[in-house]
Tab-separated table of C-alpha atoms in Angstrom:
chain	number	residue	atom	x	y	z
A	1	MET	CA	68.671	95.049	45.460
A	2	LYS	CA	72.304	93.401	44.728
A	3	ILE	CA	72.037	89.612	43.853
A	4	SER	CA	74.642	87.859	44.798
A	5	LYS	CA	77.020	85.203	42.542
A	6	ARG	CA	76.336	82.572	45.434
A	7	SER	CA	72.919	83.125	44.815
A	8	ILE	CA	72.593	82.733	40.835
A	9	PHE	CA	74.647	79.536	41.416
A	10	CYS	CA	72.331	78.313	43.836
A	11	ALA	CA	69.238	79.687	41.740
A	12	PHE	CA	70.683	77.463	38.547
A	13	LEU	CA	71.382	74.610	40.793
A	14	ALA	CA	67.491	74.046	41.979
A	15	ALA	CA	66.663	74.798	38.602
A	16	GLY	CA	68.322	71.598	37.299
A	17	LEU	CA	67.724	69.701	39.728
A	18	CYS	CA	63.911	70.506	39.692
A	19	TRP	CA	64.827	69.515	35.623
A	20	ALA	CA	66.480	65.921	36.089
A	21	GLY	CA	63.531	65.468	38.632
A	22	MET	CA	61.123	66.174	36.789
A	23	ALA	CA	63.123	64.115	33.479
A	24	SER	CA	63.555	60.643	35.871
A	25	ALA	CA	59.939	60.875	37.063
A	26	ASP	CA	58.962	61.303	33.629
A	27	ASP	CA	61.480	58.976	32.057
A	28	HIS	CA	60.421	55.492	31.919
A	29	PHE	CA	58.967	54.878	35.376
A	30	TYR	CA	55.346	55.341	36.683
A	31	THR	CA	53.707	55.683	39.373
A	32	ALA	CA	49.974	55.691	38.596
A	33	THR	CA	47.932	52.944	40.026
A	34	ASP	CA	44.796	52.415	41.350
A	35	PRO	CA	43.731	48.494	43.163
A	36	THR	CA	41.157	48.186	41.247
A	37	TRP	CA	42.810	48.891	37.706
A	38	LYS	CA	45.556	46.511	39.104
A	39	SER	CA	43.710	43.851	39.989
A	40	GLU	CA	41.531	43.633	36.970
A	41	CYS	CA	43.372	44.487	34.073
A	42	GLY	CA	46.538	42.960	35.743
A	43	SER	CA	44.442	39.139	36.498
A	44	CYS	CA	45.268	38.492	32.765
A	45	HIS	CA	48.727	40.515	31.883
A	46	ILE	CA	50.564	43.502	32.948
A	47	ALA	CA	48.623	46.075	34.206
A	48	TYR	CA	50.196	48.623	31.436
A	49	PRO	CA	51.024	52.370	33.004
A	50	PRO	CA	48.133	54.242	31.953
A	51	GLN	CA	50.922	57.350	30.651
A	52	LEU	CA	51.502	54.503	27.880
A	53	LEU	CA	48.344	55.311	25.851
A	54	PRO	CA	46.255	59.053	25.329
A	55	ALA	CA	42.715	59.497	26.793
A	56	SER	CA	41.305	58.842	23.507
A	57	SER	CA	43.129	54.925	23.300
A	58	TRP	CA	41.998	54.716	26.592
A	59	ARG	CA	38.671	55.348	25.869
A	60	ALA	CA	38.617	53.593	22.541
A	61	LEU	CA	39.978	49.873	24.651
A	62	MET	CA	37.787	50.647	26.778
A	63	SER	CA	34.304	50.760	25.780
A	64	GLY	CA	35.516	47.391	23.358
A	65	LEU	CA	36.171	44.972	25.773
A	66	ASP	CA	33.692	42.546	24.894
A	67	LYS	CA	36.324	42.158	22.504
A	68	HIS	CA	39.580	43.405	23.580
A	69	PHE	CA	41.674	41.646	21.516
A	70	GLY	CA	39.724	38.680	20.453
A	71	SER	CA	38.983	38.094	23.953
A	72	ASP	CA	35.694	38.966	26.387
A	73	ALA	CA	37.184	40.992	29.343
A	74	SER	CA	33.727	42.716	30.160
A	75	LEU	CA	33.389	43.882	33.351
A	76	ASP	CA	30.428	44.712	35.256
A	77	PRO	CA	29.643	49.292	34.650
A	78	GLN	CA	30.584	50.719	37.484
A	79	THR	CA	33.689	49.521	37.112
A	80	ALA	CA	34.061	49.490	33.415
A	81	ALA	CA	34.313	53.492	34.908
A	82	GLY	CA	35.924	53.537	36.977
A	83	ILE	CA	39.125	51.867	35.664
A	84	ALA	CA	38.109	54.271	32.396
A	85	ALA	CA	38.478	56.855	35.001
A	86	PHE	CA	41.384	56.055	36.378
A	87	LEU	CA	43.015	55.666	32.851
A	88	GLU	CA	41.657	59.198	31.551
A	89	LYS	CA	43.020	60.845	34.425
A	90	ASN	CA	46.107	59.648	34.035
A	91	ALA	CA	46.980	59.436	30.202
A	92	GLY	CA	50.036	60.392	28.466
A	93	ARG	CA	50.246	63.214	25.560
A	94	ASP	CA	49.093	62.185	22.385
A	95	ARG	CA	51.452	62.131	19.982
A	96	SER	CA	49.906	60.065	17.316
A	97	LEU	CA	49.929	61.413	13.589
A	98	SER	CA	46.638	59.396	13.042
A	99	ARG	CA	42.750	61.052	13.562
A	100	THR	CA	42.626	57.084	15.260
A	101	PRO	CA	43.361	55.124	18.566
A	102	ALA	CA	45.906	53.556	18.491
A	103	LEU	CA	44.937	50.138	20.497
A	104	ARG	CA	48.842	48.457	21.140
A	105	ILE	CA	50.801	49.965	22.836
A	106	THR	CA	53.189	48.045	20.718
A	107	GLU	CA	52.077	50.584	18.192
A	108	THR	CA	52.673	53.392	19.242
A	109	ARG	CA	55.099	56.162	17.619
A	110	TRP	CA	56.643	56.174	21.095
A	111	PHE	CA	57.360	52.082	21.586
A	112	VAL	CA	58.461	52.059	17.778
A	113	HIS	CA	61.598	54.429	18.648
A	114	GLU	CA	62.010	53.083	22.042
A	115	HIS	CA	62.140	49.504	20.712
A	116	ASP	CA	64.078	50.455	17.706
A	117	GLU	CA	67.300	48.024	18.636
A	118	VAL	CA	65.399	45.771	19.662
A	119	PRO	CA	66.016	42.537	17.135
A	120	ASP	CA	64.061	40.188	15.718
A	121	ARG	CA	65.394	37.268	17.674
A	122	VAL	CA	64.413	39.305	20.913
A	123	TRP	CA	60.896	39.038	19.726
A	124	LYS	CA	60.757	35.812	19.053
A	125	ASN	CA	62.777	33.917	21.718
A	126	PRO	CA	60.553	31.995	23.638
A	127	GLN	CA	60.870	33.176	26.962
A	128	VAL	CA	59.133	36.957	25.582
A	129	LYS	CA	57.068	35.405	22.819
A	130	SER	CA	55.588	39.263	21.355
A	131	ALA	CA	56.615	42.418	22.328
A	132	ALA	CA	53.070	43.362	24.950
A	133	ASN	CA	55.295	40.830	27.247
A	134	CYS	CA	57.073	44.181	28.794
A	135	THR	CA	57.750	42.350	32.206
A	136	ALA	CA	59.923	39.265	30.050
A	137	CYS	CA	62.433	41.766	29.816
A	138	HIS	CA	61.724	44.749	32.204
A	139	VAL	CA	62.125	42.833	35.484
A	140	GLY	CA	60.676	45.706	37.205
A	141	GLY	CA	57.431	46.478	35.002
A	142	ASP	CA	54.920	45.369	36.894
A	143	LYS	CA	55.480	47.768	39.521
A	144	GLY	CA	55.952	50.605	37.008
A	145	ASP	CA	59.615	49.983	35.818
A	146	PHE	CA	60.469	50.264	32.025
A	147	ASP	CA	63.906	52.259	33.100
A	148	GLU	CA	66.367	50.417	30.471
A	149	HIS	CA	69.327	50.070	33.140
A	150	SER	CA	66.961	47.386	34.481
A	151	ILE	CA	66.377	45.765	31.429
A	152	ARG	CA	67.909	41.923	31.482
A	153	ILE	CA	66.974	40.087	27.982
A	154	PRO	CA	65.968	36.383	28.055
A	155	LYS	CA	68.358	34.254	26.881
């Protein structure tokens, strides 16, 4: 069977498009959603995309909701179990060098690397307040869009 140059070109083109599609879908736009997660977690802060932490971190966070960063965010067992299952199913890869699960997205190596060019004055801006306030700069963050091309840093 003879394979034409056009067939080879089309195969490489298709592979390239698939790779580009996977890269952009995985880069900084997160689509996993669950209505209970969105309403419960999103009632106090942005419902952080599950891909931003590994499953071990989500397990640790969900098992300590009574001491959730200084607040009692306890949920009934059934709701907590449903959210935990959603977070673990859609969790990101464990990129940590530590055996202790990261509890703050802002302390992960990935986050630090992605934000290393952000000057301290931005984090101190009253409209931003902290690195945990994603939607201050990521205008589509509440919809899972963390692409750097849609960032608007407050003045």
